[in-house]
mmCIF file with all atom_site columns, C-alpha atoms in Angstrom:
data_model
loop_
_atom_site.group_PDB
_atom_site.id
_atom_site.type_symbol
_atom_site.label_atom_id
_atom_site.label_alt_id
_atom_site.label_comp_id
_atom_site.label_asym_id
_atom_site.label_entity_id
_atom_site.label_seq_id
_atom_site.pdbx_PDB_ins_code
_atom_site.Cartn_x
_atom_site.Cartn_y
_atom_site.Cartn_z
_atom_site.occupancy
_atom_site.B_iso_or_equiv
_atom_site.pdbx_formal_charge
_atom_site.auth_seq_id
_atom_site.auth_comp_id
_atom_site.auth_asym_id
_atom_site.auth_atom_id
_atom_site.pdbx_PDB_model_num
ATOM 1   C CA . UNK A 1 1   ? -96.021  12.712  -26.148 1.00 0.00 ? 4   UNK A CA 1
ATOM 2   C CA . UNK A 1 2   ? -95.467  10.040  -23.494 1.00 0.00 ? 5   UNK A CA 1
ATOM 3   C CA . UNK A 1 3   ? -97.521  6.873   -23.399 1.00 0.00 ? 6   UNK A CA 1
ATOM 4   C CA . UNK A 1 4   ? -98.570  5.389   -20.060 1.00 0.00 ? 7   UNK A CA 1
ATOM 5   C CA . UNK A 1 5   ? -99.447  1.698   -20.305 1.00 0.00 ? 8   UNK A CA 1
ATOM 6   C CA . UNK A 1 6   ? -100.773 0.078   -17.144 1.00 0.00 ? 9   UNK A CA 1
ATOM 7   C CA . UNK A 1 7   ? -101.905 -3.131  -15.591 1.00 0.00 ? 10  UNK A CA 1
ATOM 8   C CA . UNK A 1 8   ? -103.853 -3.674  -12.398 1.00 0.00 ? 11  UNK A CA 1
ATOM 9   C CA . UNK A 1 9   ? -104.302 -7.098  -10.906 1.00 0.00 ? 12  UNK A CA 1
ATOM 10  C CA . UNK A 1 10  ? -105.279 -9.063  -7.841  1.00 0.00 ? 13  UNK A CA 1
ATOM 11  C CA . UNK A 1 11  ? -103.545 -12.303 -6.924  1.00 0.00 ? 14  UNK A CA 1
ATOM 12  C CA . UNK A 1 12  ? -103.260 -14.617 -3.965  1.00 0.00 ? 15  UNK A CA 1
ATOM 13  C CA . UNK A 1 13  ? -99.507  -14.851 -4.693  1.00 0.00 ? 16  UNK A CA 1
ATOM 14  C CA . UNK A 1 14  ? -96.678  -12.394 -4.235  1.00 0.00 ? 17  UNK A CA 1
ATOM 15  C CA . UNK A 1 15  ? -95.642  -11.772 -7.852  1.00 0.00 ? 18  UNK A CA 1
ATOM 16  C CA . UNK A 1 16  ? -94.284  -8.217  -7.912  1.00 0.00 ? 19  UNK A CA 1
ATOM 17  C CA . UNK A 1 17  ? -90.955  -9.462  -9.314  1.00 0.00 ? 20  UNK A CA 1
ATOM 18  C CA . UNK A 1 18  ? -92.754  -11.259 -12.173 1.00 0.00 ? 21  UNK A CA 1
ATOM 19  C CA . UNK A 1 19  ? -94.715  -8.110  -13.007 1.00 0.00 ? 22  UNK A CA 1
ATOM 20  C CA . UNK A 1 20  ? -91.625  -5.915  -12.855 1.00 0.00 ? 23  UNK A CA 1
ATOM 21  C CA . UNK A 1 21  ? -89.697  -8.265  -15.154 1.00 0.00 ? 24  UNK A CA 1
ATOM 22  C CA . UNK A 1 22  ? -92.600  -8.380  -17.642 1.00 0.00 ? 25  UNK A CA 1
ATOM 23  C CA . UNK A 1 23  ? -92.631  -4.560  -17.799 1.00 0.00 ? 26  UNK A CA 1
ATOM 24  C CA . UNK A 1 24  ? -88.859  -3.993  -17.832 1.00 0.00 ? 27  UNK A CA 1
ATOM 25  C CA . UNK A 1 25  ? -88.541  -5.599  -21.255 1.00 0.00 ? 28  UNK A CA 1
ATOM 26  C CA . UNK A 1 26  ? -90.128  -2.458  -22.740 1.00 0.00 ? 29  UNK A CA 1
ATOM 27  C CA . UNK A 1 27  ? -87.303  -0.141  -21.725 1.00 0.00 ? 30  UNK A CA 1
ATOM 28  C CA . UNK A 1 28  ? -83.558  -0.168  -22.378 1.00 0.00 ? 31  UNK A CA 1
ATOM 29  C CA . UNK A 1 29  ? -81.877  -3.177  -20.723 1.00 0.00 ? 32  UNK A CA 1
ATOM 30  C CA . UNK A 1 30  ? -79.426  -0.783  -19.072 1.00 0.00 ? 33  UNK A CA 1
ATOM 31  C CA . UNK A 1 31  ? -82.058  0.483   -16.653 1.00 0.00 ? 34  UNK A CA 1
ATOM 32  C CA . UNK A 1 32  ? -81.434  1.576   -13.089 1.00 0.00 ? 35  UNK A CA 1
ATOM 33  C CA . UNK A 1 33  ? -83.596  1.560   -9.967  1.00 0.00 ? 36  UNK A CA 1
ATOM 34  C CA . UNK A 1 34  ? -84.903  5.083   -9.314  1.00 0.00 ? 37  UNK A CA 1
ATOM 35  C CA . UNK A 1 35  ? -86.509  4.347   -6.004  1.00 0.00 ? 38  UNK A CA 1
ATOM 36  C CA . UNK A 1 36  ? -87.968  1.746   -3.719  1.00 0.00 ? 39  UNK A CA 1
ATOM 37  C CA . UNK A 1 37  ? -90.406  3.226   -1.249  1.00 0.00 ? 40  UNK A CA 1
ATOM 38  C CA . UNK A 1 38  ? -92.855  1.990   1.368   1.00 0.00 ? 41  UNK A CA 1
ATOM 39  C CA . UNK A 1 39  ? -95.809  3.857   2.853   1.00 0.00 ? 42  UNK A CA 1
ATOM 40  C CA . UNK A 1 40  ? -98.758  3.187   5.123   1.00 0.00 ? 43  UNK A CA 1
ATOM 41  C CA . UNK A 1 41  ? -101.439 4.402   2.700   1.00 0.00 ? 44  UNK A CA 1
ATOM 42  C CA . UNK A 1 42  ? -101.988 6.191   -0.614  1.00 0.00 ? 45  UNK A CA 1
ATOM 43  C CA . UNK A 1 43  ? -101.619 9.595   1.082   1.00 0.00 ? 46  UNK A CA 1
ATOM 44  C CA . UNK A 1 44  ? -97.930  8.668   1.519   1.00 0.00 ? 47  UNK A CA 1
ATOM 45  C CA . UNK A 1 45  ? -98.143  8.506   5.324   1.00 0.00 ? 48  UNK A CA 1
ATOM 46  C CA . UNK A 1 46  ? -94.852  7.400   6.873   1.00 0.00 ? 49  UNK A CA 1
ATOM 47  C CA . UNK A 1 47  ? -93.103  7.263   3.489   1.00 0.00 ? 50  UNK A CA 1
ATOM 48  C CA . UNK A 1 48  ? -89.662  5.652   3.708   1.00 0.00 ? 51  UNK A CA 1
ATOM 49  C CA . UNK A 1 49  ? -86.971  4.917   1.150   1.00 0.00 ? 52  UNK A CA 1
ATOM 50  C CA . UNK A 1 50  ? -85.819  1.305   1.066   1.00 0.00 ? 53  UNK A CA 1
ATOM 51  C CA . UNK A 1 51  ? -82.125  0.935   0.290   1.00 0.00 ? 54  UNK A CA 1
ATOM 52  C CA . UNK A 1 52  ? -82.100  -2.804  -0.385  1.00 0.00 ? 55  UNK A CA 1
ATOM 53  C CA . UNK A 1 53  ? -84.448  -4.509  -2.843  1.00 0.00 ? 56  UNK A CA 1
ATOM 54  C CA . UNK A 1 54  ? -84.130  -7.665  -0.737  1.00 0.00 ? 57  UNK A CA 1
ATOM 55  C CA . UNK A 1 55  ? -86.135  -5.911  2.008   1.00 0.00 ? 58  UNK A CA 1
ATOM 56  C CA . UNK A 1 56  ? -89.236  -5.393  -0.153  1.00 0.00 ? 59  UNK A CA 1
ATOM 57  C CA . UNK A 1 57  ? -90.907  -8.616  1.008   1.00 0.00 ? 60  UNK A CA 1
ATOM 58  C CA . UNK A 1 58  ? -90.390  -7.605  4.641   1.00 0.00 ? 61  UNK A CA 1
ATOM 59  C CA . UNK A 1 59  ? -92.241  -4.329  4.116   1.00 0.00 ? 62  UNK A CA 1
ATOM 60  C CA . UNK A 1 60  ? -95.065  -6.080  2.252   1.00 0.00 ? 63  UNK A CA 1
ATOM 61  C CA . UNK A 1 61  ? -95.380  -8.524  5.153   1.00 0.00 ? 64  UNK A CA 1
ATOM 62  C CA . UNK A 1 62  ? -95.850  -5.490  7.431   1.00 0.00 ? 65  UNK A CA 1
ATOM 63  C CA . UNK A 1 63  ? -98.841  -4.432  5.265   1.00 0.00 ? 66  UNK A CA 1
ATOM 64  C CA . UNK A 1 64  ? -96.988  -1.460  3.804   1.00 0.00 ? 67  UNK A CA 1
ATOM 65  C CA . UNK A 1 65  ? -97.592  -0.349  0.236   1.00 0.00 ? 68  UNK A CA 1
ATOM 66  C CA . UNK A 1 66  ? -94.328  -0.768  -1.670  1.00 0.00 ? 69  UNK A CA 1
ATOM 67  C CA . UNK A 1 67  ? -93.464  0.952   -4.953  1.00 0.00 ? 70  UNK A CA 1
ATOM 68  C CA . UNK A 1 68  ? -90.442  0.110   -7.096  1.00 0.00 ? 71  UNK A CA 1
ATOM 69  C CA . UNK A 1 69  ? -89.597  2.517   -9.932  1.00 0.00 ? 72  UNK A CA 1
ATOM 70  C CA . UNK A 1 70  ? -86.929  1.994   -12.619 1.00 0.00 ? 73  UNK A CA 1
ATOM 71  C CA . UNK A 1 71  ? -85.744  4.215   -15.488 1.00 0.00 ? 74  UNK A CA 1
ATOM 72  C CA . UNK A 1 72  ? -83.460  4.051   -18.452 1.00 0.00 ? 75  UNK A CA 1
ATOM 73  C CA . UNK A 1 73  ? -81.287  6.775   -19.928 1.00 0.00 ? 76  UNK A CA 1
ATOM 74  C CA . UNK A 1 74  ? -83.930  7.603   -22.555 1.00 0.00 ? 77  UNK A CA 1
ATOM 75  C CA . UNK A 1 75  ? -86.437  8.713   -19.874 1.00 0.00 ? 78  UNK A CA 1
ATOM 76  C CA . UNK A 1 76  ? -88.558  5.566   -20.181 1.00 0.00 ? 79  UNK A CA 1
ATOM 77  C CA . UNK A 1 77  ? -89.896  4.511   -16.781 1.00 0.00 ? 80  UNK A CA 1
ATOM 78  C CA . UNK A 1 78  ? -91.305  1.329   -15.273 1.00 0.00 ? 81  UNK A CA 1
ATOM 79  C CA . UNK A 1 79  ? -92.869  0.763   -11.901 1.00 0.00 ? 82  UNK A CA 1
ATOM 80  C CA . UNK A 1 80  ? -94.894  -1.613  -9.796  1.00 0.00 ? 83  UNK A CA 1
ATOM 81  C CA . UNK A 1 81  ? -96.775  -1.028  -6.559  1.00 0.00 ? 84  UNK A CA 1
ATOM 82  C CA . UNK A 1 82  ? -97.970  -3.823  -4.307  1.00 0.00 ? 85  UNK A CA 1
ATOM 83  C CA . UNK A 1 83  ? -100.371 -3.705  -1.409  1.00 0.00 ? 86  UNK A CA 1
ATOM 84  C CA . UNK A 1 84  ? -101.419 -6.713  0.644   1.00 0.00 ? 87  UNK A CA 1
ATOM 85  C CA . UNK A 1 85  ? -105.083 -6.693  1.649   1.00 0.00 ? 88  UNK A CA 1
ATOM 86  C CA . UNK A 1 86  ? -106.100 -9.627  3.838   1.00 0.00 ? 89  UNK A CA 1
ATOM 87  C CA . UNK A 1 87  ? -105.056 -12.723 1.869   1.00 0.00 ? 90  UNK A CA 1
ATOM 88  C CA . UNK A 1 88  ? -104.762 -10.982 -1.527  1.00 0.00 ? 91  UNK A CA 1
ATOM 89  C CA . UNK A 1 89  ? -102.118 -8.821  -3.174  1.00 0.00 ? 92  UNK A CA 1
ATOM 90  C CA . UNK A 1 90  ? -103.163 -5.787  -5.227  1.00 0.00 ? 93  UNK A CA 1
ATOM 91  C CA . UNK A 1 91  ? -100.704 -4.738  -7.935  1.00 0.00 ? 94  UNK A CA 1
ATOM 92  C CA . UNK A 1 92  ? -100.436 -1.658  -10.121 1.00 0.00 ? 95  UNK A CA 1
ATOM 93  C CA . UNK A 1 93  ? -97.778  -1.870  -12.811 1.00 0.00 ? 96  UNK A CA 1
ATOM 94  C CA . UNK A 1 94  ? -96.966  0.715   -15.437 1.00 0.00 ? 97  UNK A CA 1
ATOM 95  C CA . UNK A 1 95  ? -94.442  1.892   -17.931 1.00 0.00 ? 98  UNK A CA 1
ATOM 96  C CA . UNK A 1 96  ? -94.070  5.251   -19.624 1.00 0.00 ? 99  UNK A CA 1
ATOM 97  C CA . UNK A 1 97  ? -92.413  5.416   -22.989 1.00 0.00 ? 100 UNK A CA 1
ATOM 98  C CA . UNK A 1 98  ? -90.715  8.691   -23.882 1.00 0.00 ? 101 UNK A CA 1
ATOM 99  C CA . UNK A 1 99  ? -92.026  8.499   -27.439 1.00 0.00 ? 102 UNK A CA 1
ATOM 100 C CA . UNK A 1 100 ? -95.475  7.927   -28.861 1.00 0.00 ? 103 UNK A CA 1
ATOM 101 C CA . UNK A 1 101 ? -96.593  4.334   -29.196 1.00 0.00 ? 104 UNK A CA 1
ATOM 102 C CA . UNK A 1 102 ? -98.118  3.411   -32.573 1.00 0.00 ? 105 UNK A CA 1
ATOM 103 C CA . UNK A 1 103 ? -101.283 1.329   -32.593 1.00 0.00 ? 106 UNK A CA 1
ATOM 104 C CA . UNK A 1 104 ? -99.297  -1.579  -34.081 1.00 0.00 ? 107 UNK A CA 1
ATOM 105 C CA . UNK A 1 105 ? -96.711  -1.402  -31.311 1.00 0.00 ? 108 UNK A CA 1
ATOM 106 C CA . UNK A 1 106 ? -99.431  -1.039  -28.669 1.00 0.00 ? 109 UNK A CA 1
ATOM 107 C CA . UNK A 1 107 ? -101.263 -4.110  -30.013 1.00 0.00 ? 110 UNK A CA 1
ATOM 108 C CA . UNK A 1 108 ? -98.009  -6.114  -29.812 1.00 0.00 ? 111 UNK A CA 1
ATOM 109 C CA . UNK A 1 109 ? -97.381  -4.893  -26.241 1.00 0.00 ? 112 UNK A CA 1
ATOM 110 C CA . UNK A 1 110 ? -100.926 -5.872  -25.225 1.00 0.00 ? 113 UNK A CA 1
ATOM 111 C CA . UNK A 1 111 ? -100.483 -9.330  -26.713 1.00 0.00 ? 114 UNK A CA 1
ATOM 112 C CA . UNK A 1 112 ? -97.141  -9.856  -24.942 1.00 0.00 ? 115 UNK A CA 1
ATOM 113 C CA . UNK A 1 113 ? -98.389  -8.527  -21.590 1.00 0.00 ? 116 UNK A CA 1
ATOM 114 C CA . UNK A 1 114 ? -101.528 -10.636 -21.796 1.00 0.00 ? 117 UNK A CA 1
ATOM 115 C CA . UNK A 1 115 ? -99.435  -13.786 -22.350 1.00 0.00 ? 118 UNK A CA 1
ATOM 116 C CA . UNK A 1 116 ? -97.111  -12.915 -19.440 1.00 0.00 ? 119 UNK A CA 1
ATOM 117 C CA . UNK A 1 117 ? -99.981  -12.133 -17.073 1.00 0.00 ? 120 UNK A CA 1
ATOM 118 C CA . UNK A 1 118 ? -101.922 -15.279 -17.972 1.00 0.00 ? 121 UNK A CA 1
ATOM 119 C CA . UNK A 1 119 ? -98.907  -17.303 -16.768 1.00 0.00 ? 122 UNK A CA 1
ATOM 120 C CA . UNK A 1 120 ? -99.203  -15.502 -13.399 1.00 0.00 ? 123 UNK A CA 1
ATOM 121 C CA . UNK A 1 121 ? -102.837 -16.700 -13.144 1.00 0.00 ? 124 UNK A CA 1
ATOM 122 C CA . UNK A 1 122 ? -104.273 -13.646 -11.338 1.00 0.00 ? 125 UNK A CA 1
ATOM 123 C CA . UNK A 1 123 ? -107.783 -13.522 -9.874  1.00 0.00 ? 126 UNK A CA 1
ATOM 124 C CA . UNK A 1 124 ? -108.443 -10.573 -12.177 1.00 0.00 ? 127 UNK A CA 1
ATOM 125 C CA . UNK A 1 125 ? -106.281 -8.258  -14.289 1.00 0.00 ? 128 UNK A CA 1
ATOM 126 C CA . UNK A 1 126 ? -106.889 -5.179  -16.416 1.00 0.00 ? 129 UNK A CA 1
ATOM 127 C CA . UNK A 1 127 ? -104.425 -3.935  -19.050 1.00 0.00 ? 130 UNK A CA 1
ATOM 128 C CA . UNK A 1 128 ? -104.772 -0.623  -20.882 1.00 0.00 ? 131 UNK A CA 1
ATOM 129 C CA . UNK A 1 129 ? -103.789 3.014   -21.163 1.00 0.00 ? 132 UNK A CA 1
ATOM 130 C CA . UNK A 1 130 ? -104.484 5.673   -18.548 1.00 0.00 ? 133 UNK A CA 1
ATOM 131 C CA . UNK A 1 131 ? -106.843 3.294   -16.731 1.00 0.00 ? 134 UNK A CA 1
ATOM 132 C CA . UNK A 1 132 ? -109.111 3.654   -13.765 1.00 0.00 ? 135 UNK A CA 1
ATOM 133 C CA . UNK A 1 133 ? -109.711 0.353   -11.977 1.00 0.00 ? 136 UNK A CA 1
ATOM 134 C CA . UNK A 1 134 ? -110.961 0.079   -8.396  1.00 0.00 ? 137 UNK A CA 1
ATOM 135 C CA . UNK A 1 135 ? -109.579 -3.212  -7.100  1.00 0.00 ? 138 UNK A CA 1
ATOM 136 C CA . UNK A 1 136 ? -111.331 -2.694  -3.763  1.00 0.00 ? 139 UNK A CA 1
ATOM 137 C CA . UNK A 1 137 ? -114.730 -3.384  -5.324  1.00 0.00 ? 140 UNK A CA 1
ATOM 138 C CA . UNK A 1 138 ? -116.177 -6.889  -5.401  1.00 0.00 ? 141 UNK A CA 1
ATOM 139 C CA . UNK A 1 139 ? -114.797 -8.767  -8.418  1.00 0.00 ? 142 UNK A CA 1
ATOM 140 C CA . UNK A 1 140 ? -118.197 -8.786  -10.165 1.00 0.00 ? 143 UNK A CA 1
ATOM 141 C CA . UNK A 1 141 ? -118.301 -4.929  -9.996  1.00 0.00 ? 144 UNK A CA 1
ATOM 142 C CA . UNK A 1 142 ? -114.703 -4.105  -10.959 1.00 0.00 ? 145 UNK A CA 1
ATOM 143 C CA . UNK A 1 143 ? -115.276 -4.327  -14.715 1.00 0.00 ? 146 UNK A CA 1
ATOM 144 C CA . UNK A 1 144 ? -118.422 -2.195  -14.805 1.00 0.00 ? 147 UNK A CA 1
ATOM 145 C CA . UNK A 1 145 ? -116.754 0.624   -12.831 1.00 0.00 ? 148 UNK A CA 1
ATOM 146 C CA . UNK A 1 146 ? -113.471 0.662   -14.808 1.00 0.00 ? 149 UNK A CA 1
ATOM 147 C CA . UNK A 1 147 ? -112.329 2.813   -17.724 1.00 0.00 ? 150 UNK A CA 1
ATOM 148 C CA . UNK A 1 148 ? -109.421 2.759   -20.185 1.00 0.00 ? 151 UNK A CA 1
ATOM 149 C CA . UNK A 1 149 ? -109.171 -1.047  -20.090 1.00 0.00 ? 152 UNK A CA 1
ATOM 150 C CA . UNK A 1 150 ? -108.363 -2.875  -23.324 1.00 0.00 ? 153 UNK A CA 1
ATOM 151 C CA . UNK A 1 151 ? -107.923 -6.419  -21.950 1.00 0.00 ? 154 UNK A CA 1
ATOM 152 C CA . UNK A 1 152 ? -109.474 -8.252  -19.003 1.00 0.00 ? 155 UNK A CA 1
ATOM 153 C CA . UNK A 1 153 ? -108.008 -11.481 -17.674 1.00 0.00 ? 156 UNK A CA 1
ATOM 154 C CA . UNK A 1 154 ? -109.749 -13.641 -15.065 1.00 0.00 ? 157 UNK A CA 1
ATOM 155 C CA . UNK A 1 155 ? -108.550 -16.640 -13.090 1.00 0.00 ? 158 UNK A CA 1
ATOM 156 C CA . UNK A 1 156 ? -108.618 -19.969 -14.911 1.00 0.00 ? 159 UNK A CA 1
#
């Protein structure tokens, strides 16, 4: 059974590379980029494939939602989506492990992800499994409406 471990965060900085690097350490180092895509909205309107990772920032600047997905040869997958809303960036990061994750391993992953995210100093971040987090709500309502969250991190 696959495990899907996620993080959702809001930041005033563009940190998609930091998030991607934090998640990539959980799959084989010989990963490859599956896809880089940009779209206008979450209904995939005007979906385009981006051929050059160096163009990601340009698409974000155009207020497009950008998703980067990577895989390894063991069917483990990592991805991050970024959407700029006004002066904030909304991020969804995830990785799927092809095998089941023990509670010990999951606790270690949570600890490592929490440390990495704290260095990014997000406005708010949720980390968990199969989460629901609505980042469009006011910050004081996000926690009460969420599910599947094991760790919350708020700005220092």
